[in-house]
Short mmCIF file of C-alpha atoms and ligand atoms in Angstrom, two decimals:
data_model
loop_
_atom_site.label_atom_id
_atom_site.label_comp_id
_atom_site.label_asym_id
_atom_site.label_seq_id
_atom_site.Cartn_x
_atom_site.Cartn_y
_atom_site.Cartn_z
CA MET A 1 -14.27 93.84 94.70
CA ASN A 2 -14.71 95.19 98.26
CA ILE A 3 -12.79 98.44 98.53
CA LEU A 4 -11.60 100.52 101.50
CA ILE A 5 -10.46 104.12 100.99
CA LEU A 6 -8.55 105.81 103.83
CA GLY A 7 -9.03 109.55 104.38
CA SER A 8 -11.65 112.22 105.01
CA GLY A 9 -11.08 115.09 102.60
CA GLY A 10 -12.36 116.30 99.26
CA ARG A 11 -9.66 114.12 97.70
CA GLU A 12 -11.19 110.99 99.21
CA HIS A 13 -14.74 112.05 98.32
CA SER A 14 -13.68 112.36 94.67
CA LEU A 15 -11.85 109.00 94.81
CA ALA A 16 -14.97 107.38 96.26
CA TRP A 17 -17.17 109.02 93.62
CA ALA A 18 -14.97 107.74 90.77
CA VAL A 19 -14.55 104.23 92.24
CA LEU A 20 -18.33 103.83 92.67
CA GLN A 21 -18.88 104.43 88.95
CA ASN A 22 -16.90 101.29 88.16
CA PRO A 23 -18.98 98.09 88.11
CA LYS A 24 -16.01 96.17 89.56
CA CYS A 25 -16.69 97.88 92.89
CA ASP A 26 -19.14 95.69 94.85
CA LYS A 27 -18.86 97.46 98.19
CA LEU A 28 -17.09 100.64 99.30
CA ILE A 29 -16.12 101.71 102.81
CA VAL A 30 -14.34 104.99 103.53
CA ALA A 31 -12.53 105.53 106.83
CA PRO A 32 -13.13 107.91 108.46
CA GLY A 33 -14.95 109.76 105.63
CA ASN A 34 -17.12 112.89 105.98
CA ALA A 35 -20.76 113.90 105.56
CA GLY A 36 -20.59 114.00 101.75
CA ILE A 37 -18.90 110.63 101.53
CA ALA A 38 -21.52 109.18 103.89
CA GLN A 39 -24.16 110.00 101.26
CA ILE A 40 -22.54 107.56 98.80
CA ALA A 41 -20.60 104.99 100.86
CA ASP A 42 -20.34 103.39 104.29
CA CYS A 43 -18.05 105.31 106.65
CA ALA A 44 -16.09 103.85 109.57
CA ALA A 45 -14.48 105.88 112.35
CA ILE A 46 -11.16 104.04 112.81
CA ASP A 47 -7.61 105.28 113.43
CA ILE A 48 -6.23 105.15 109.88
CA ASN A 49 -2.65 105.88 111.01
CA ASP A 50 -2.49 102.65 112.99
CA GLY A 51 -1.48 99.76 110.72
CA GLY A 52 -2.76 97.07 113.10
CA THR A 53 -6.20 98.68 113.29
CA VAL A 54 -6.45 99.02 109.50
CA VAL A 55 -5.32 95.41 108.88
CA GLU A 56 -7.83 94.09 111.40
CA PHE A 57 -10.64 96.24 109.96
CA ALA A 58 -9.83 95.11 106.41
CA ALA A 59 -9.89 91.44 107.44
CA ARG A 60 -13.16 91.78 109.34
CA ASN A 61 -14.86 93.47 106.35
CA ASN A 62 -13.49 91.18 103.63
CA VAL A 63 -11.70 94.07 101.95
CA ASP A 64 -9.95 93.14 98.69
CA PHE A 65 -8.29 96.44 97.89
CA VAL A 66 -7.24 99.44 100.00
CA ILE A 67 -6.62 102.93 98.53
CA ILE A 68 -4.65 105.23 100.83
CA GLY A 69 -5.46 108.93 100.35
CA PRO A 70 -3.32 111.07 102.71
CA GLU A 71 0.42 111.02 103.44
CA ALA A 72 0.22 110.40 107.21
CA PRO A 73 -0.77 106.69 107.01
CA LEU A 74 1.82 106.17 104.25
CA ALA A 75 4.58 107.76 106.34
CA ALA A 76 3.40 105.60 109.28
CA GLY A 77 3.87 102.39 107.24
CA VAL A 78 0.21 101.42 106.92
CA ALA A 79 0.77 100.19 103.32
CA ASP A 80 3.58 97.92 104.58
CA ARG A 81 1.36 96.40 107.29
CA LEU A 82 -1.41 95.72 104.74
CA ARG A 83 1.01 94.09 102.27
CA GLU A 84 2.49 91.91 105.02
CA ALA A 85 -1.07 90.78 105.78
CA GLY A 86 -1.64 89.92 102.12
CA VAL A 87 -4.06 92.78 101.38
CA LEU A 88 -3.75 94.49 98.00
CA VAL A 89 -2.99 98.19 98.54
CA PHE A 90 -2.53 101.31 96.44
CA GLY A 91 0.17 103.46 98.07
CA PRO A 92 3.92 103.37 98.66
CA SER A 93 5.84 101.68 101.46
CA LYS A 94 7.09 103.75 104.38
CA ALA A 95 10.60 103.63 102.89
CA ALA A 96 9.43 104.91 99.49
CA ALA A 97 7.18 107.54 101.14
CA ALA A 98 10.41 109.29 102.18
CA LEU A 99 10.11 111.01 98.78
CA GLU A 100 7.60 113.26 100.55
CA ALA A 101 8.62 112.82 104.19
CA SER A 102 12.25 113.93 103.64
CA LYS A 103 13.31 116.69 101.28
CA ALA A 104 16.97 115.75 101.74
CA PHE A 105 16.19 112.17 100.63
CA THR A 106 14.49 113.43 97.45
CA LYS A 107 17.48 115.67 96.69
CA GLU A 108 19.82 112.72 97.13
CA ILE A 109 17.74 110.59 94.71
CA CYS A 110 17.79 113.44 92.15
CA ASP A 111 21.56 113.78 92.53
CA ALA A 112 22.08 110.05 92.05
CA CYS A 113 20.22 110.02 88.72
CA ASP A 114 20.98 113.57 87.51
CA ALA A 115 17.34 114.71 87.58
CA PRO A 116 17.11 118.49 87.12
CA THR A 117 16.19 120.29 90.37
CA ALA A 118 17.37 123.32 92.38
CA ALA A 119 20.96 123.36 93.64
CA TYR A 120 20.95 122.82 97.40
CA GLY A 121 22.75 122.28 100.66
CA HIS A 122 21.60 120.06 103.55
CA PHE A 123 22.37 121.15 107.13
CA THR A 124 22.02 119.98 110.71
CA ASP A 125 23.27 123.18 112.36
CA ALA A 126 22.46 126.87 111.97
CA ALA A 127 26.03 128.18 111.58
CA ALA A 128 26.80 126.01 108.55
CA ALA A 129 23.39 126.81 107.02
CA LYS A 130 23.98 130.55 107.41
CA ALA A 131 27.48 130.30 105.94
CA TYR A 132 25.94 128.59 102.87
CA VAL A 133 23.34 131.38 102.52
CA GLN A 134 26.16 133.95 102.55
CA THR A 135 27.96 132.16 99.71
CA GLN A 136 24.74 131.82 97.62
CA GLY A 137 22.99 135.18 98.20
CA ALA A 138 19.22 135.87 97.90
CA PRO A 139 16.54 135.12 96.85
CA ILE A 140 16.95 131.69 98.38
CA VAL A 141 14.59 129.01 99.72
CA VAL A 142 14.83 127.59 103.26
CA LYS A 143 12.99 124.31 103.93
CA ALA A 144 12.39 122.18 107.00
CA ASP A 145 13.44 118.66 106.00
CA GLY A 146 10.41 116.75 107.31
CA LEU A 147 6.62 116.87 106.98
CA ALA A 148 5.40 120.31 108.06
CA ALA A 149 1.88 120.33 106.59
CA GLY A 150 3.02 122.49 103.67
CA LYS A 151 4.22 125.26 105.97
CA GLY A 152 7.92 124.42 106.24
CA VAL A 153 9.07 126.38 103.17
CA ILE A 154 10.28 129.99 103.40
CA ILE A 155 11.11 131.92 100.23
CA ALA A 156 13.61 134.48 101.52
CA GLU A 157 13.99 137.69 99.51
CA THR A 158 17.07 138.74 101.50
CA THR A 159 19.89 136.88 103.27
CA ALA A 160 18.65 138.41 106.56
CA GLN A 161 15.23 136.77 106.03
CA ALA A 162 16.95 133.48 105.22
CA GLU A 163 19.01 133.67 108.44
CA ALA A 164 15.87 134.41 110.47
CA ALA A 165 14.13 131.39 108.89
CA ILE A 166 17.13 129.20 109.73
CA ASP A 167 17.00 130.36 113.36
CA ASP A 168 13.25 129.65 113.49
CA MET A 169 13.68 126.14 112.09
CA PHE A 170 16.57 125.12 114.31
CA GLY A 171 14.75 126.88 117.16
CA GLY A 172 11.94 124.32 116.88
CA GLU A 173 9.24 126.30 115.09
CA PHE A 174 8.39 123.25 112.93
CA GLY A 175 9.11 120.69 115.63
CA ALA A 176 11.04 117.60 114.57
CA ALA A 177 10.47 118.46 110.88
CA GLY A 178 12.97 121.34 111.27
CA ALA A 179 15.78 119.42 112.97
CA GLU A 180 17.39 119.27 109.52
CA VAL A 181 17.20 122.03 106.96
CA VAL A 182 17.53 122.07 103.17
CA ILE A 183 18.54 125.34 101.52
CA GLU A 184 17.79 125.67 97.83
CA GLU A 185 18.37 127.89 94.87
CA PHE A 186 15.24 129.94 94.09
CA MET A 187 13.77 128.64 90.83
CA ASP A 188 11.97 131.01 88.55
CA GLY A 189 9.15 129.85 86.23
CA GLU A 190 5.57 128.60 86.25
CA GLU A 191 4.62 125.81 88.61
CA ALA A 192 2.42 122.85 87.68
CA SER A 193 1.54 119.45 89.12
CA PHE A 194 2.14 116.22 87.22
CA PHE A 195 0.52 112.95 88.36
CA ILE A 196 2.07 109.59 87.47
CA LEU A 197 0.97 106.11 88.48
CA CYS A 198 3.86 103.79 89.34
CA ASP A 199 3.87 100.04 90.01
CA GLY A 200 7.48 99.65 91.08
CA GLU A 201 8.59 99.09 87.50
CA ASN A 202 6.23 100.76 85.02
CA VAL A 203 5.08 104.39 85.00
CA LEU A 204 1.93 105.89 83.50
CA PRO A 205 1.16 109.62 83.48
CA ILE A 206 -2.52 110.22 84.31
CA GLY A 207 -2.90 113.97 84.21
CA THR A 208 -1.75 117.49 84.98
CA ALA A 209 -3.19 120.24 87.16
CA GLN A 210 -2.49 123.62 88.67
CA ASP A 211 -3.27 124.53 92.26
CA HIS A 212 -3.90 127.96 93.85
CA LYS A 213 -1.92 127.95 97.10
CA ARG A 214 -2.49 131.47 98.39
CA VAL A 215 -5.72 132.32 100.20
CA GLY A 216 -6.52 135.53 98.30
CA ASP A 217 -7.44 136.55 94.75
CA GLY A 218 -4.46 137.36 92.56
CA ASP A 219 -2.32 134.88 94.55
CA THR A 220 -2.07 137.10 97.64
CA GLY A 221 -2.07 136.36 101.38
CA PRO A 222 -0.83 133.33 103.28
CA ASN A 223 -0.35 129.83 101.89
CA THR A 224 -3.11 127.27 102.28
CA GLY A 225 -3.57 123.59 101.42
CA GLY A 226 -4.98 124.78 98.08
CA MET A 227 -7.96 127.03 97.25
CA GLY A 228 -8.82 125.63 93.84
CA ALA A 229 -7.41 123.73 90.89
CA TYR A 230 -7.94 122.89 87.27
CA SER A 231 -6.87 120.17 84.88
CA PRO A 232 -5.18 120.05 82.42
CA ALA A 233 -2.42 122.60 83.10
CA PRO A 234 -1.67 124.33 79.77
CA VAL A 235 1.96 125.03 80.75
CA LEU A 236 2.58 121.29 81.08
CA THR A 237 2.41 120.59 77.34
CA ASP A 238 2.96 117.12 75.90
CA ALA A 239 6.55 118.10 75.09
CA VAL A 240 7.22 119.27 78.67
CA ALA A 241 5.53 116.14 80.05
CA GLU A 242 7.74 113.92 77.88
CA ARG A 243 10.85 115.70 79.11
CA ALA A 244 9.66 115.39 82.70
CA MET A 245 9.11 111.65 82.22
CA SER A 246 12.49 110.97 80.61
CA GLU A 247 14.64 113.38 82.62
CA ILE A 248 13.01 113.26 86.07
CA ILE A 249 10.31 110.63 86.71
CA LYS A 250 11.75 107.53 85.04
CA PRO A 251 15.32 108.02 86.35
CA CYS A 252 14.06 108.67 89.91
CA MET A 253 11.78 105.60 89.84
CA ALA A 254 14.65 103.45 88.50
CA GLU A 255 16.88 104.78 91.29
CA MET A 256 14.25 103.88 93.92
CA ALA A 257 13.98 100.33 92.53
CA LYS A 258 17.78 100.02 92.47
CA ARG A 259 17.87 100.93 96.17
CA GLY A 260 15.40 98.17 97.02
CA MET A 261 12.50 100.54 97.65
CA PRO A 262 10.40 100.34 94.46
CA TYR A 263 7.71 103.02 94.40
CA GLN A 264 4.08 101.92 94.00
CA GLY A 265 1.18 104.35 94.04
CA VAL A 266 0.64 107.82 92.63
CA LEU A 267 3.61 110.11 92.37
CA TYR A 268 2.75 113.80 92.46
CA ALA A 269 5.60 115.80 90.97
CA GLY A 270 5.61 119.55 91.57
CA LEU A 271 7.46 120.97 88.57
CA MET A 272 8.86 124.42 87.84
CA ILE A 273 8.72 125.06 84.11
CA LYS A 274 10.78 127.68 82.35
CA ASP A 275 11.38 127.96 78.60
CA GLY A 276 9.90 124.48 78.09
CA ALA A 277 12.30 122.85 80.57
CA PRO A 278 10.89 121.19 83.71
CA ARG A 279 12.76 121.02 87.03
CA LEU A 280 11.57 119.18 90.12
CA VAL A 281 10.34 121.32 93.04
CA GLU A 282 9.15 118.43 95.18
CA TYR A 283 7.52 115.02 95.20
CA ASN A 284 4.40 114.07 97.11
CA VAL A 285 3.49 110.42 97.54
CA ARG A 286 -0.28 110.87 97.20
CA PHE A 287 -2.83 112.72 95.10
CA GLY A 288 -2.97 116.47 95.65
CA ASP A 289 -6.00 117.94 97.37
CA PRO A 290 -7.81 119.67 95.54
CA GLU A 291 -5.94 118.47 92.40
CA CYS A 292 -7.36 114.95 92.82
CA GLN A 293 -10.89 116.31 92.52
CA VAL A 294 -10.30 117.65 89.01
CA LEU A 295 -8.38 114.53 87.96
CA MET A 296 -11.15 112.21 89.16
CA MET A 297 -13.78 114.37 87.45
CA ARG A 298 -11.94 113.79 84.16
CA LEU A 299 -10.97 110.13 84.66
CA GLY A 300 -14.22 108.80 86.11
CA ALA A 301 -14.64 105.02 86.44
CA GLN A 302 -11.29 104.10 84.83
CA ALA A 303 -9.51 105.55 87.90
CA LEU A 304 -10.25 102.30 89.76
CA ASP A 305 -8.85 100.09 86.97
CA LEU A 306 -5.70 102.23 86.82
CA MET A 307 -5.06 102.20 90.58
CA HIS A 308 -5.82 98.48 90.75
CA ALA A 309 -3.35 97.78 87.93
CA ALA A 310 -0.69 99.88 89.73
CA ALA A 311 -1.21 97.83 92.90
CA GLU A 312 -0.97 94.55 90.96
CA GLY A 313 2.12 95.57 88.98
CA ARG A 314 0.48 95.54 85.56
CA LEU A 315 0.53 99.17 84.51
CA ASN A 316 2.27 98.08 81.30
CA GLU A 317 -1.14 96.68 80.20
CA MET A 318 -2.97 99.95 80.81
CA ARG A 319 -3.62 103.11 78.92
CA VAL A 320 -5.57 106.18 79.92
CA ASN A 321 -8.61 107.15 77.87
CA TRP A 322 -8.04 110.87 77.78
CA ALA A 323 -11.09 112.99 77.15
CA ASP A 324 -10.58 116.32 75.48
CA ASP A 325 -12.16 118.15 78.42
CA HIS A 326 -11.38 120.50 81.30
CA ALA A 327 -12.28 120.38 84.99
CA LEU A 328 -12.10 123.12 87.59
CA THR A 329 -12.75 123.10 91.32
CA VAL A 330 -13.37 126.02 93.68
CA VAL A 331 -12.68 125.47 97.39
CA LEU A 332 -15.18 126.94 99.84
CA ALA A 333 -13.44 127.52 103.17
CA ALA A 334 -14.53 128.75 106.59
CA GLN A 335 -13.94 132.50 107.11
CA GLY A 336 -10.62 132.91 108.89
CA TYR A 337 -8.91 129.96 107.18
CA PRO A 338 -5.91 129.34 107.04
CA GLY A 339 -5.90 131.07 110.44
CA SER A 340 -8.43 130.26 113.16
CA TYR A 341 -12.06 129.79 112.16
CA VAL A 342 -15.38 128.94 113.79
CA LYS A 343 -16.80 125.42 113.44
CA GLY A 344 -20.43 124.34 113.33
CA SER A 345 -22.10 126.78 110.91
CA ALA A 346 -24.87 125.30 108.74
CA ILE A 347 -24.56 125.07 104.94
CA GLY A 348 -27.72 125.38 102.86
CA GLY A 349 -28.60 125.07 99.19
CA LEU A 350 -26.77 121.80 98.56
CA ASP A 351 -29.87 119.67 97.98
CA GLY A 352 -31.02 121.76 95.02
CA LEU A 353 -27.76 121.39 93.08
CA THR A 354 -27.44 119.13 90.06
CA GLN A 355 -24.83 116.47 90.78
CA ASP A 356 -23.78 114.38 87.81
CA SER A 357 -20.68 113.46 85.82
CA SER A 358 -20.06 117.15 85.02
CA ASN A 359 -21.12 118.89 88.24
CA MET A 360 -20.13 117.72 91.71
CA VAL A 361 -19.76 119.20 95.15
CA PHE A 362 -17.07 117.17 96.93
CA HIS A 363 -17.09 117.52 100.70
CA ALA A 364 -14.00 118.08 102.85
CA GLY A 365 -14.55 119.35 106.42
CA THR A 366 -18.26 118.61 106.79
CA ALA A 367 -20.41 116.70 109.26
CA GLU A 368 -24.11 115.95 109.51
CA ARG A 369 -26.01 117.26 112.53
CA ASP A 370 -29.76 116.71 112.87
CA GLY A 371 -30.13 116.29 109.14
CA ALA A 372 -28.18 119.44 108.27
CA ILE A 373 -24.69 119.70 106.76
CA VAL A 374 -22.38 121.77 108.99
CA ALA A 375 -18.81 122.99 108.50
CA VAL A 376 -16.26 121.35 110.80
CA GLY A 377 -12.97 122.14 109.03
CA GLY A 378 -10.99 124.89 107.31
CA ARG A 379 -11.49 123.73 103.75
CA VAL A 380 -15.11 122.58 103.60
CA LEU A 381 -16.46 122.05 100.05
CA ASN A 382 -14.96 121.59 96.57
CA VAL A 383 -17.36 122.84 93.93
CA THR A 384 -16.26 121.06 90.77
CA ALA A 385 -17.33 121.23 87.13
CA ARG A 386 -16.24 119.63 83.86
CA ALA A 387 -16.80 121.08 80.39
CA GLN A 388 -15.42 121.36 76.87
CA SER A 389 -13.43 124.48 77.76
CA LEU A 390 -11.83 125.73 80.93
CA ALA A 391 -13.81 128.98 80.72
CA GLN A 392 -17.05 126.96 80.63
CA ALA A 393 -15.97 124.78 83.56
CA GLN A 394 -15.12 127.93 85.52
CA HIS A 395 -18.52 129.43 84.71
CA LEU A 396 -20.37 126.26 85.78
CA ALA A 397 -18.41 125.95 89.02
CA TYR A 398 -19.06 129.56 90.08
CA GLU A 399 -22.72 129.18 89.11
CA MET A 400 -22.96 126.31 91.61
CA VAL A 401 -21.05 128.35 94.22
CA GLY A 402 -23.72 131.05 93.84
CA GLN A 403 -26.44 128.57 94.80
CA ILE A 404 -24.78 127.53 98.05
CA ASP A 405 -26.03 129.37 101.10
CA TRP A 406 -23.18 129.61 103.60
CA PRO A 407 -22.54 133.15 104.95
CA GLU A 408 -19.70 131.88 107.19
CA GLY A 409 -17.74 130.63 104.17
CA PHE A 410 -15.69 132.24 101.41
CA CYS A 411 -13.86 131.32 98.21
CA ARG A 412 -11.43 132.80 95.75
CA ARG A 413 -13.17 134.40 92.80
CA ASP A 414 -10.35 133.92 90.29
CA ILE A 415 -9.68 130.16 90.14
CA GLY A 416 -8.30 129.41 86.69
CA TRP A 417 -6.89 132.89 86.01
CA ARG A 418 -3.42 131.72 85.04
CA ALA A 419 -4.71 129.42 82.30
CA LEU A 420 -7.37 131.87 81.11
CA LYS A 421 -5.24 135.03 81.09
P1 AMP B 501 7.31 122.50 98.67
O1 AMP B 501 6.66 122.18 99.99
O2 AMP B 501 8.72 122.03 98.54
O3 AMP B 501 6.44 122.20 97.50
O4 AMP B 501 7.34 124.08 98.60
C1 AMP B 501 6.14 124.84 98.67
C2 AMP B 501 6.12 125.88 97.58
O5 AMP B 501 7.26 126.75 97.70
C3 AMP B 501 6.23 125.28 96.19
O6 AMP B 501 5.01 124.85 95.72
C4 AMP B 501 6.81 126.44 95.42
O7 AMP B 501 5.80 127.36 95.07
C5 AMP B 501 7.72 127.09 96.41
N1 AMP B 501 9.10 126.60 96.24
C6 AMP B 501 9.66 125.54 96.85
N2 AMP B 501 10.94 125.38 96.47
C7 AMP B 501 11.22 126.35 95.60
C8 AMP B 501 12.37 126.73 94.85
N3 AMP B 501 13.53 126.07 94.96
N4 AMP B 501 12.27 127.81 94.04
C9 AMP B 501 11.11 128.50 93.94
N5 AMP B 501 9.99 128.21 94.62
C10 AMP B 501 10.03 127.15 95.44
N1 LIG B 502 -2.80 120.99 96.98
C1 LIG B 502 -1.47 120.73 97.36
C2 LIG B 502 -1.25 119.43 97.97
O1 LIG B 502 -2.10 118.58 98.03
O2 LIG B 502 -0.13 119.21 98.44
#
C-alpha cells in the first residue's frame, strides 16, 4: 500500500513511525512533514488544506490510502474531495468535522441523544449572553463557537470576568470563531482523553491519555497545545470507559449517522470524570498532539491496520492487541512559548540517542539546515518512552531529555504527576 499522511507535527511523526513498522506499507509520503519525518519518509511541500492539490498529488503518486492528521484539512473538506476522487481516506467529512469546528453543533448532538455534558446556552448577541450569565452565576465557562486554536475557552471565576469574556468574543478577539458564543456550566472533576475509531457504523476504543495543557510545572501559567502526555489514563478505568461508550460515544455516533453525516476517523473525546461518571467536555475530530505520540508508541504497527479498517468500514472485524504497558512523552518547546519565541537555534545530542520501539524522539517544529537540526516552531520535540510502569517510562523520557543539548529550549519537569501522585 502507498500511503500519504497529511501534517507536520509530532503527531504525524508518530503516525509515520507506527505505519512504517507495518509490512503492508510499501511507500510512505508525508506532506509537508518536518526534519524528523524526513529521516524516515519522503516529504512533499504541498498545500494540505487545498482539496484539489491533495487529490492531484495522490493521483500522481499512486497513493492508495491517505491519513489526515490535523483538523484544518478536515474542516476544509479535504477528506470529501479525496472520497469523491475514489481515494481511500482516514478522516471525517467536512460535515462530520463540525463536531470539532462548532461547539454549538456538538451540544445539539448531545441534546438529541441525551449524552451527559455541561448545561449550556448558545448566543449570537452579548446582551442575551450576559443575561444568561446573571441567571447562572459563576464559575461559568465562556466559549467561542468556532475553531480558535484551543484559545477560545475562558473559565470565568466571577460573573464580571464572564461578561468581559463575552465582550471580547463579540468584539472580535477570536475573529469569526467568536461570532457565536456558547456558555456552559463549569464541570468539576478530573479530565482525560478517550480515543475511539469510528467507521460510520462501528466504534472501537483504542486508548486513553492525559495531556498537560498549562506551560508550567504544577499546571500553572498559560494554556498551550499540550506540554506532555501519558497513556493509559488511570482515571479512565474500564468501567468509566464502558459508561462513556454506552452513554456518550455510541449515542452520538448513531445520531450523526441518523442525520446523514456518519463519522469516520478517530474521535477524540475530552471527558470530565467525577465519582466514576464521565461527562463530555468536547470532541476533536483528530488525534491529540501530543496524545497521539503515546498512543502510537503503545499500538505500534497495528495502528495502520486499525485506521485502514476504519476507512474501509470493517472495524467490526478488528480488535486491539492491548499491551500491559505505559508510555509518556515530554514536549521540548522553544523558550517563550506559548508567547513569542526565537526560531533557528540548533539542537544537539540527538544522534547519540537510542531510538527503538521503547525510546523515540518525535519531531514537531524542526527543520534541517546544513546538516543540523534547528528549531522552527513553538513545540519542537516530543521525547517519548514506553515501559512496564509509568514511573519507569517517566524516568526513561527524562533521561533522554538530559542528553539533548538545546539551551534555547525548555520542558516541564513534572509530566505524569497526576497519575503518579
Ligand atoms: P475545550 O476547548 O472545549 O476543550 O476547552 C478547553 C479546556 O477548558 C478543557 O480541556 C477543560 O480543561 C476546560 N473546560 C472546557 N469546558 C469546561 C467546562 N464546562 N467545565 C470545566 N472545564 C471546562
Ligand atoms: N493536546 C490537545 C489537543 O491536541 O487538542
